[in-house]
Short mmCIF file of C-alpha atoms and ligand atoms in Angstrom, two decimals:
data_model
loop_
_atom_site.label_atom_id
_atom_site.label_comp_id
_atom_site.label_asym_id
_atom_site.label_seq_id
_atom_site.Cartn_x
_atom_site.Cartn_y
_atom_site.Cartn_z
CA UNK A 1 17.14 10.35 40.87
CA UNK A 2 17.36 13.17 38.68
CA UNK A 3 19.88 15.67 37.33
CA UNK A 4 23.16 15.69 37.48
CA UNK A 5 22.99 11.76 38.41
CA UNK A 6 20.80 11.34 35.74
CA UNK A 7 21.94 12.41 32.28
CA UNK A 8 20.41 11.25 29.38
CA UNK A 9 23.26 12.60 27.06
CA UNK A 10 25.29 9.45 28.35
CA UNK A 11 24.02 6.79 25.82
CA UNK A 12 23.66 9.19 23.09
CA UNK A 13 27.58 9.73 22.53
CA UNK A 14 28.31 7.32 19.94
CA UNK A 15 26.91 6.01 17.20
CA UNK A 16 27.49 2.46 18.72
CA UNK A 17 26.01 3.46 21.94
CA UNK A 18 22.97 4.88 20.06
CA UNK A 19 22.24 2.03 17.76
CA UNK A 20 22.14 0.04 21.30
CA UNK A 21 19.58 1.45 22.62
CA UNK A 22 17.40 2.10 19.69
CA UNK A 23 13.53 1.15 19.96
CA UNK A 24 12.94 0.72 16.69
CA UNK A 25 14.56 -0.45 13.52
CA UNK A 26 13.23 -0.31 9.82
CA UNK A 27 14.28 -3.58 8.33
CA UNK A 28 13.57 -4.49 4.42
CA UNK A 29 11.61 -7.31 5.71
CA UNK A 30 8.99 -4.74 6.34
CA UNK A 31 8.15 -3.26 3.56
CA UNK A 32 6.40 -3.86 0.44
CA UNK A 33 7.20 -2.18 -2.99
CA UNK A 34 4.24 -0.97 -5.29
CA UNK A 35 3.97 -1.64 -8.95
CA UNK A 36 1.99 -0.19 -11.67
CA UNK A 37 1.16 -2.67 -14.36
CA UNK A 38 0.20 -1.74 -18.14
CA UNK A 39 -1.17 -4.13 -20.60
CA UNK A 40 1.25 -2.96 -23.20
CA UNK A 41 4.21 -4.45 -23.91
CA UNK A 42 7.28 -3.15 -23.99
CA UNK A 43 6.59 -0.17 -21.25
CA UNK A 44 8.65 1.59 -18.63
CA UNK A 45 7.68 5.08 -18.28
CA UNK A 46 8.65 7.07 -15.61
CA UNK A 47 5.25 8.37 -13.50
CA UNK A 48 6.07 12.34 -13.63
CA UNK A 49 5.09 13.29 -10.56
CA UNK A 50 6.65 10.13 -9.14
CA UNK A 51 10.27 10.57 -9.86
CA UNK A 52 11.70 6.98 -9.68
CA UNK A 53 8.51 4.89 -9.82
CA UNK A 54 7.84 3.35 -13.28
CA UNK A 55 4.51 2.15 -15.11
CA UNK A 56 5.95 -1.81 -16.50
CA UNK A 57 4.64 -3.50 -19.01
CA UNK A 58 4.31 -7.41 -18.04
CA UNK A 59 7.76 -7.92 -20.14
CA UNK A 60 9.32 -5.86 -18.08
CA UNK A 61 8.53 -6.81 -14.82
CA UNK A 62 11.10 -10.17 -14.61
CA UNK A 63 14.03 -7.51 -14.14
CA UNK A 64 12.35 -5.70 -11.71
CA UNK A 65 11.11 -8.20 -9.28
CA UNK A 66 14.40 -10.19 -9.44
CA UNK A 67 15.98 -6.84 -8.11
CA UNK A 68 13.26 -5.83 -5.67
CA UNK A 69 13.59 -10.23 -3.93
CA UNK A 70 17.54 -9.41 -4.44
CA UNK A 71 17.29 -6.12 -2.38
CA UNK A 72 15.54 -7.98 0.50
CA UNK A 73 11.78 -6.65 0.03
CA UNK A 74 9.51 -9.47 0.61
CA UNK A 75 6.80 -8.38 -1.71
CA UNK A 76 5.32 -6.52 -4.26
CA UNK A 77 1.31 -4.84 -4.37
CA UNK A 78 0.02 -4.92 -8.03
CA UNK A 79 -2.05 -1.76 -9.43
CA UNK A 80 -3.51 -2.58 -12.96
CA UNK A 81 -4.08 -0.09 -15.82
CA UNK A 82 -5.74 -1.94 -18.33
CA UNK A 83 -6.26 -1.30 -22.33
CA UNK A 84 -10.05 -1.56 -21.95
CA UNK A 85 -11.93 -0.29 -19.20
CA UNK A 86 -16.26 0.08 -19.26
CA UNK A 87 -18.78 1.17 -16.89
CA UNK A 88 -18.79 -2.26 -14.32
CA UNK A 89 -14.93 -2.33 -14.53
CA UNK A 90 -14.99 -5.87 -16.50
CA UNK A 91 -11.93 -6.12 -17.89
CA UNK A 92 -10.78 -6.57 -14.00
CA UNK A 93 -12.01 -10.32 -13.74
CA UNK A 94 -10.55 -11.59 -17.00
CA UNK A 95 -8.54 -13.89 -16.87
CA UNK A 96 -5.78 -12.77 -19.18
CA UNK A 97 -6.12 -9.74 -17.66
CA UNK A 98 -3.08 -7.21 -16.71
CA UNK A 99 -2.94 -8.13 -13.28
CA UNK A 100 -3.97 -12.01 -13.89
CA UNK A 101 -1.00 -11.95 -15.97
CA UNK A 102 1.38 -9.90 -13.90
CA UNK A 103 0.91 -12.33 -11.13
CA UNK A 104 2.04 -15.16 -13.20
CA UNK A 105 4.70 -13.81 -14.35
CA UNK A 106 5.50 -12.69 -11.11
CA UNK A 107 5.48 -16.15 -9.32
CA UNK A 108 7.13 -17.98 -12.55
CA UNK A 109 10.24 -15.91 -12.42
CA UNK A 110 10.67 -14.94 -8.41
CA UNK A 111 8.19 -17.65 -6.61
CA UNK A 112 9.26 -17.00 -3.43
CA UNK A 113 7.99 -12.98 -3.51
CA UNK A 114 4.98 -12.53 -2.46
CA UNK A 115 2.35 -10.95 -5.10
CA UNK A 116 -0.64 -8.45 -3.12
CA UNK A 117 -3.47 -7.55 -5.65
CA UNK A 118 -4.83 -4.66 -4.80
CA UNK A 119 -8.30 -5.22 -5.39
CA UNK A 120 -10.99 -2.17 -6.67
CA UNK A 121 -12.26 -1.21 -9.84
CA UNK A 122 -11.05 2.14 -10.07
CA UNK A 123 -8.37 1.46 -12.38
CA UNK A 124 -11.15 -0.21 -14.45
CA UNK A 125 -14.11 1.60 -14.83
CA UNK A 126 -14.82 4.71 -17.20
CA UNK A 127 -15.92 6.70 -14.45
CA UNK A 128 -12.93 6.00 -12.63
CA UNK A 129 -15.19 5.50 -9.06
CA UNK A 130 -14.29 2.08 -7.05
CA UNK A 131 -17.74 0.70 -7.74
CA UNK A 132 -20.71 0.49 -10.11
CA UNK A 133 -22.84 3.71 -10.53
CA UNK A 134 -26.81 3.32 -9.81
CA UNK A 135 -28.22 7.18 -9.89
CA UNK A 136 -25.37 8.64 -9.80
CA UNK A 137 -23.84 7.05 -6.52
CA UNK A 138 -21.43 4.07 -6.30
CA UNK A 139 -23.69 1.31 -5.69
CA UNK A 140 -22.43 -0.56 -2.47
CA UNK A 141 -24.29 -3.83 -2.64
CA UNK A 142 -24.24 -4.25 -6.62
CA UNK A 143 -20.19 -3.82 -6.62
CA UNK A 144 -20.16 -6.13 -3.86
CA UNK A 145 -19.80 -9.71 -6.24
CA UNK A 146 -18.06 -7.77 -8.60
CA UNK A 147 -15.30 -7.05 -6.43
CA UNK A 148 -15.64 -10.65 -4.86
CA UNK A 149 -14.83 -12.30 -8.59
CA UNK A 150 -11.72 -9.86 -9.14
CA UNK A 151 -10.14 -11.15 -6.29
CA UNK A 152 -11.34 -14.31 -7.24
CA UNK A 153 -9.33 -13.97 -10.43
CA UNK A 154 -6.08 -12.99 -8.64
CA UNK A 155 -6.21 -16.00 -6.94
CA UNK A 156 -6.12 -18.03 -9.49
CA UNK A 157 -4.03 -16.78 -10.86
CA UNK A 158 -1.78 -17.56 -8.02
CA UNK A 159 -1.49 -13.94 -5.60
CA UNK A 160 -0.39 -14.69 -2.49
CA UNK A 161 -2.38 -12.04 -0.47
CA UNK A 162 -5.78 -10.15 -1.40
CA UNK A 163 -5.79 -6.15 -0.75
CA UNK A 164 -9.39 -4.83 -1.39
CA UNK A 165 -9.01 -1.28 -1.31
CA UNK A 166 -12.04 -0.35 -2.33
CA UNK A 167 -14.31 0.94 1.19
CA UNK A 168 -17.53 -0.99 0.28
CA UNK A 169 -19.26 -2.24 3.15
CA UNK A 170 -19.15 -6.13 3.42
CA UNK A 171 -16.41 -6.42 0.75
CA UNK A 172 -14.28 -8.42 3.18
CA UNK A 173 -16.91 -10.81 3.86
CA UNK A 174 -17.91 -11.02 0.26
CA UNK A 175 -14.14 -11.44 -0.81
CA UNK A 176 -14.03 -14.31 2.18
CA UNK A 177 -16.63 -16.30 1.23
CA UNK A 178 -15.95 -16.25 -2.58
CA UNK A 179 -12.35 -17.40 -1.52
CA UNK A 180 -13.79 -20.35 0.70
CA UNK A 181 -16.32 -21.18 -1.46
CA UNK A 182 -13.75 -22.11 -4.77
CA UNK A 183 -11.06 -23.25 -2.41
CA UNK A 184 -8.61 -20.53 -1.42
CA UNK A 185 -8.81 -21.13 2.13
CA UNK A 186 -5.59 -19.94 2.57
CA UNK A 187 -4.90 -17.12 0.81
CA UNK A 188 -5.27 -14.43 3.40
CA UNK A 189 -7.34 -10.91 3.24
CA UNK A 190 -5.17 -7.48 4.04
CA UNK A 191 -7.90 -5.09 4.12
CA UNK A 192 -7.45 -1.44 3.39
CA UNK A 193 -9.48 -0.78 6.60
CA UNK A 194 -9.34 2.78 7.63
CA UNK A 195 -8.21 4.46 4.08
CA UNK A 196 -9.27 8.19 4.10
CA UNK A 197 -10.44 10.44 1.60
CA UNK A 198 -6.71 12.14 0.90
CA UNK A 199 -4.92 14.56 -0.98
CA UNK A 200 -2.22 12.59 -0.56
CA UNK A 201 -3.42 10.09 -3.64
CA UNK A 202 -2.94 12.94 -6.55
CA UNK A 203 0.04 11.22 -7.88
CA UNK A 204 -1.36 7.74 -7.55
CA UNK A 205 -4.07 8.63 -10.06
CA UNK A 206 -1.82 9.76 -12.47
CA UNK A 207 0.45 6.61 -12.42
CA UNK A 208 -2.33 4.05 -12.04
CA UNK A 209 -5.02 6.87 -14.54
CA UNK A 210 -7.53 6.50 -12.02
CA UNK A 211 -9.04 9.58 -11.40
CA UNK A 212 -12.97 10.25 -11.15
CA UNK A 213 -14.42 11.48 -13.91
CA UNK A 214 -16.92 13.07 -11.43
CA UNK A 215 -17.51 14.17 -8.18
CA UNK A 216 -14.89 12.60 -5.00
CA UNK A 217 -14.73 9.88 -3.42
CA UNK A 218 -15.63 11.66 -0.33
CA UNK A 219 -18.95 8.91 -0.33
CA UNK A 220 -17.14 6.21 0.33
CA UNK A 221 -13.56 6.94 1.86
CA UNK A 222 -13.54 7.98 5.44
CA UNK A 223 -13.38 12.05 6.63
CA UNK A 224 -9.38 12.49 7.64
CA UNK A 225 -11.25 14.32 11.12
CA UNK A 226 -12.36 10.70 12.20
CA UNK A 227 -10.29 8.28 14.59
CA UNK A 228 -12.97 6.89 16.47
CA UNK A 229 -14.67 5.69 13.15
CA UNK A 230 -11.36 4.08 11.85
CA UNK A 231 -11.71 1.89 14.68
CA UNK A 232 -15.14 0.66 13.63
CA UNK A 233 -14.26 0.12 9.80
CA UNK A 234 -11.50 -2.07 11.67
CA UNK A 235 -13.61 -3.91 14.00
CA UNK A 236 -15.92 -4.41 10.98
CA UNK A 237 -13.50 -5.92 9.06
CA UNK A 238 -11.90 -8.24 11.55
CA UNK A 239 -15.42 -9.64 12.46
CA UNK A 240 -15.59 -9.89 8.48
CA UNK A 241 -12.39 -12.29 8.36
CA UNK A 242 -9.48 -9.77 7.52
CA UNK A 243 -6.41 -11.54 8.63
CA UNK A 244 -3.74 -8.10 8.54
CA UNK A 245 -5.32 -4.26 8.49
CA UNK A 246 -4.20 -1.12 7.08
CA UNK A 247 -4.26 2.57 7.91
CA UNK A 248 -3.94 4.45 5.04
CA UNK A 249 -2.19 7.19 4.27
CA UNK A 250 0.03 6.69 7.03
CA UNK A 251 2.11 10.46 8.02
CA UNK A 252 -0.87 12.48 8.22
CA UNK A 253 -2.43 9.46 10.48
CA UNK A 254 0.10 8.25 12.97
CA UNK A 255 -2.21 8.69 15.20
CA UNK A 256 -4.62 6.53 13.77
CA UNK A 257 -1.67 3.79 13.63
CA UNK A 258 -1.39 3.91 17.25
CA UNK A 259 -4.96 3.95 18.01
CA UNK A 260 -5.47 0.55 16.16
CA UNK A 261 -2.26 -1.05 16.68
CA UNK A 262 -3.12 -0.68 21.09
CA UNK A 263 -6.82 -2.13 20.38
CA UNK A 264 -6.41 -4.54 18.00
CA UNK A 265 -3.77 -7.61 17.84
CA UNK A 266 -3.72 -8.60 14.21
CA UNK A 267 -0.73 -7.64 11.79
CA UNK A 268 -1.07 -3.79 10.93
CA UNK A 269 0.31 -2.26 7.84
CA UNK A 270 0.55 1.22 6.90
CA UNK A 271 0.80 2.76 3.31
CA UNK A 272 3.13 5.49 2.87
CA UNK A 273 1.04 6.61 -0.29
CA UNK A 274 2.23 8.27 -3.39
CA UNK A 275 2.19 12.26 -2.27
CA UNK A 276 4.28 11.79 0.93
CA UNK A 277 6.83 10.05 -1.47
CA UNK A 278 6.41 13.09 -4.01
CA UNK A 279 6.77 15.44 -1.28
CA UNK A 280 9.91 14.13 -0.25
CA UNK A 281 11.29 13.86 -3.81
CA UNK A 282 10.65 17.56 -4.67
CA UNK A 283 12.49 18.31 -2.17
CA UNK A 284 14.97 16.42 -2.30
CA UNK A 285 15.11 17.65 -6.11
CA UNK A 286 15.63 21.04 -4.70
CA UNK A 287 18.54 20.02 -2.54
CA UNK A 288 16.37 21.20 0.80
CA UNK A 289 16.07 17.82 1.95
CA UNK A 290 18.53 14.91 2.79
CA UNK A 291 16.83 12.22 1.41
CA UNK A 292 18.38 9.23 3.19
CA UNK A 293 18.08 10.94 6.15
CA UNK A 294 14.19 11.91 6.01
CA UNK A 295 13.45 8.80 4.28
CA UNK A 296 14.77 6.77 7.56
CA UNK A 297 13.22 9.21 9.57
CA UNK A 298 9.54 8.95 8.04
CA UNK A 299 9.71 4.66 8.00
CA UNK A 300 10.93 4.42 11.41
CA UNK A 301 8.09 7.09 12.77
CA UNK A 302 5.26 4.61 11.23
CA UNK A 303 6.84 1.84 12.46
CA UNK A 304 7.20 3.77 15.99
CA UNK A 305 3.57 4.63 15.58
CA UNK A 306 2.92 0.62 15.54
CA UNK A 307 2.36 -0.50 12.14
CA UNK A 308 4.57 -4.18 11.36
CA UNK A 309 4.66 -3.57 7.49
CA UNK A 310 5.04 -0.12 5.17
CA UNK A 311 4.20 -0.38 1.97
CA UNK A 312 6.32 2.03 0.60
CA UNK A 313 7.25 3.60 -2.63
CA UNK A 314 10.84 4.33 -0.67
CA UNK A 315 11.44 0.54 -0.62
CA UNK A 316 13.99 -0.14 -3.25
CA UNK A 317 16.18 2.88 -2.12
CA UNK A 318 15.56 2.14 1.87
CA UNK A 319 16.96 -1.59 0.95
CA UNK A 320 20.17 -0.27 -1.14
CA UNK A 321 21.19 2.15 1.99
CA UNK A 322 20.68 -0.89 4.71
CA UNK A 323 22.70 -3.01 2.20
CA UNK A 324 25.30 -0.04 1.87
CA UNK A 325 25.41 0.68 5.49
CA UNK A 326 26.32 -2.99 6.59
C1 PBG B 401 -7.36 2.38 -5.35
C2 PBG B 401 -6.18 2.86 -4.60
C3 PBG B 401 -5.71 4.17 -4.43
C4 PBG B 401 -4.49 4.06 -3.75
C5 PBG B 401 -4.30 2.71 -3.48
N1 PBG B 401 -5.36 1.99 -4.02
C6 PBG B 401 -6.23 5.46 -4.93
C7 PBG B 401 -7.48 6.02 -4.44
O1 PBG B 401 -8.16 5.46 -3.60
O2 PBG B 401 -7.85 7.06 -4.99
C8 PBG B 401 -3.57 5.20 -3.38
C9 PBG B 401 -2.14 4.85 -3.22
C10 PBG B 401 -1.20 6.00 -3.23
O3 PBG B 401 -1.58 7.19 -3.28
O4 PBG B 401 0.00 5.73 -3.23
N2 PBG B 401 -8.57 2.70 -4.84
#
């Protein structure tokens, strides 16, 4: 059959019609809301080339979290910027450290809300690289524990979900066995598993003061040309224990989405990182954009391209409108 039986126009005449047929909806319950965390108290300062998006000081972070469970988001990811940070990134593992204390007060005032730590040493070193420096390089094997105790730490102090972030080889299975060893059988591993080397993080490393003090990070993070590779850091990482996986950035990499989500059957995620939210803010500054309108559009094409969760800097907004809209 074929035109004029067929017309595809039919189901497309009403909004009712429309939201009938539609393959795929956005919920709340699939997203997760980033948070930048500072050690100071008494913080909220707006990230400029964020517009919306706040560093919080710990004291600040009961309000927020209480909003973001009320809104419908099931949880947060944590990004640290601590007072004091050194060549090995120490002040990541201590104990009364920004995140360590984040979490806590976190899971005292929402428990239900589930806390990702994001775990690297970026945020933590004085170089601002995701690892130790031997010669001048990161130094895969000798950030390996290191990395392994931070999300040791987080555990502790009571995350619900580990997100190392950080593209060392092995990390999973060095964050794994760490875990197993002191007892957190069950606190599962999202690994960042195919992250690129992107653009796309500029704004990131102003809000979470992360940048490298030299060189990229080019070394470590995968070329944005590869697809066949991403499927090998994710096959790695699944043999390694990872129980969900993440493509990262996610708009430039839709592609990438869909390639892992048809090989692989374990929970995807997909982070719609910090310059496709700028992007659409500028614009939407400028009045050239609709933003609730793009917005929609951009979370329901990752979704379409297969991922199950977004972490999203969008998520607080995306909630209000679905609340609004009902
Ligand atoms: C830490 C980390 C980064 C992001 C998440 N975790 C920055 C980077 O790798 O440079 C980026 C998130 C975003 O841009 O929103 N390694």
């Amino acid at each position: 059959m074929a035109f004029p039986e067929v017309r595809l126009r039919r189901l497309r005449r009403s909004e009712t019609l429309r939201s009938l047929v539609r393959e795929t909806v956005v919920d709340a319950g699939d997203l997760i809301y980033p948070l930048f965390v500072v050690e100071e108290p008494g913080v909220k300062r707006e990230i400029s080339s964020m517009p919306g998006i706040f560093q919080l000081s710990v004291d600040n972070l009961k309000a927020e979290v209480e909003e973001i469970a009320r809104l419908g988001i099931p949880g947060v990811i944590l990004f640290g910027i601590p007072r004091h940070k050194d060549e090995t990134g120490s002040s990541a593992c201590h104990p009364q450290g920004v995140i360590q204390e984040a979490v806590r007060a976190i899971k005292k005032n929402v428990p239900d809300l589930l806390v990702v730590t994001d775990v690297c040493l970026c945020e933590y070193t004085s170089h601002g690289h995701c690892g130790v420096i031997s010669n001048g390089e990161v130094d895969n094997d000798r950030t390996l524990p290191l990395l392994a105790e931070m999300a040791l730490s987080h555990a502790e102090a009571g995350a619900d979900i580990i997100a190392p972030s950080d593209m060392m080889d092995g990390r999973v299975r060095a964050i794994r066995d760490k875990l197993d060893s002191n007892g957190f059988t069950n606190i599962p591993i999202l690994s960042y598993a195919a992250k690129y080397a992107s653009g796309f993080y500029g704004p990131f490393r102003e809000a979470a003061q992360s940048a490298p003090q030299f060189g990229d990070r080019r070394a470590y993070q995968m070329d944005s040309a590869n697809v066949r590779e991403a499927l090998r850091e994710v096959e790695q990482d699944i043999a390694e224990g990872a129980d969900i996986i993440m493509v990262k950035p996610a708009l430039s990499y839709l592609d990438v989405i869909r390639r892992v989500r048809d090989t692989y059957n374990h929970p995807l995620a997909a982070y719609n990182v910090s310059g496709e939210y700028s992007m659409v803010k500028a614009a939407v500054q400028n009045g050239w954009l609709d933003e609730r309108r793009v917005v929609t559009e951009i979370l329901t094409a990752i979704k379409r391209a297969g991922a199950d969760i977004i972490i999203t800097y969008h998520a607080k907004d995306y909630a209000r409108w679905q609340i609004e809209g009902r």
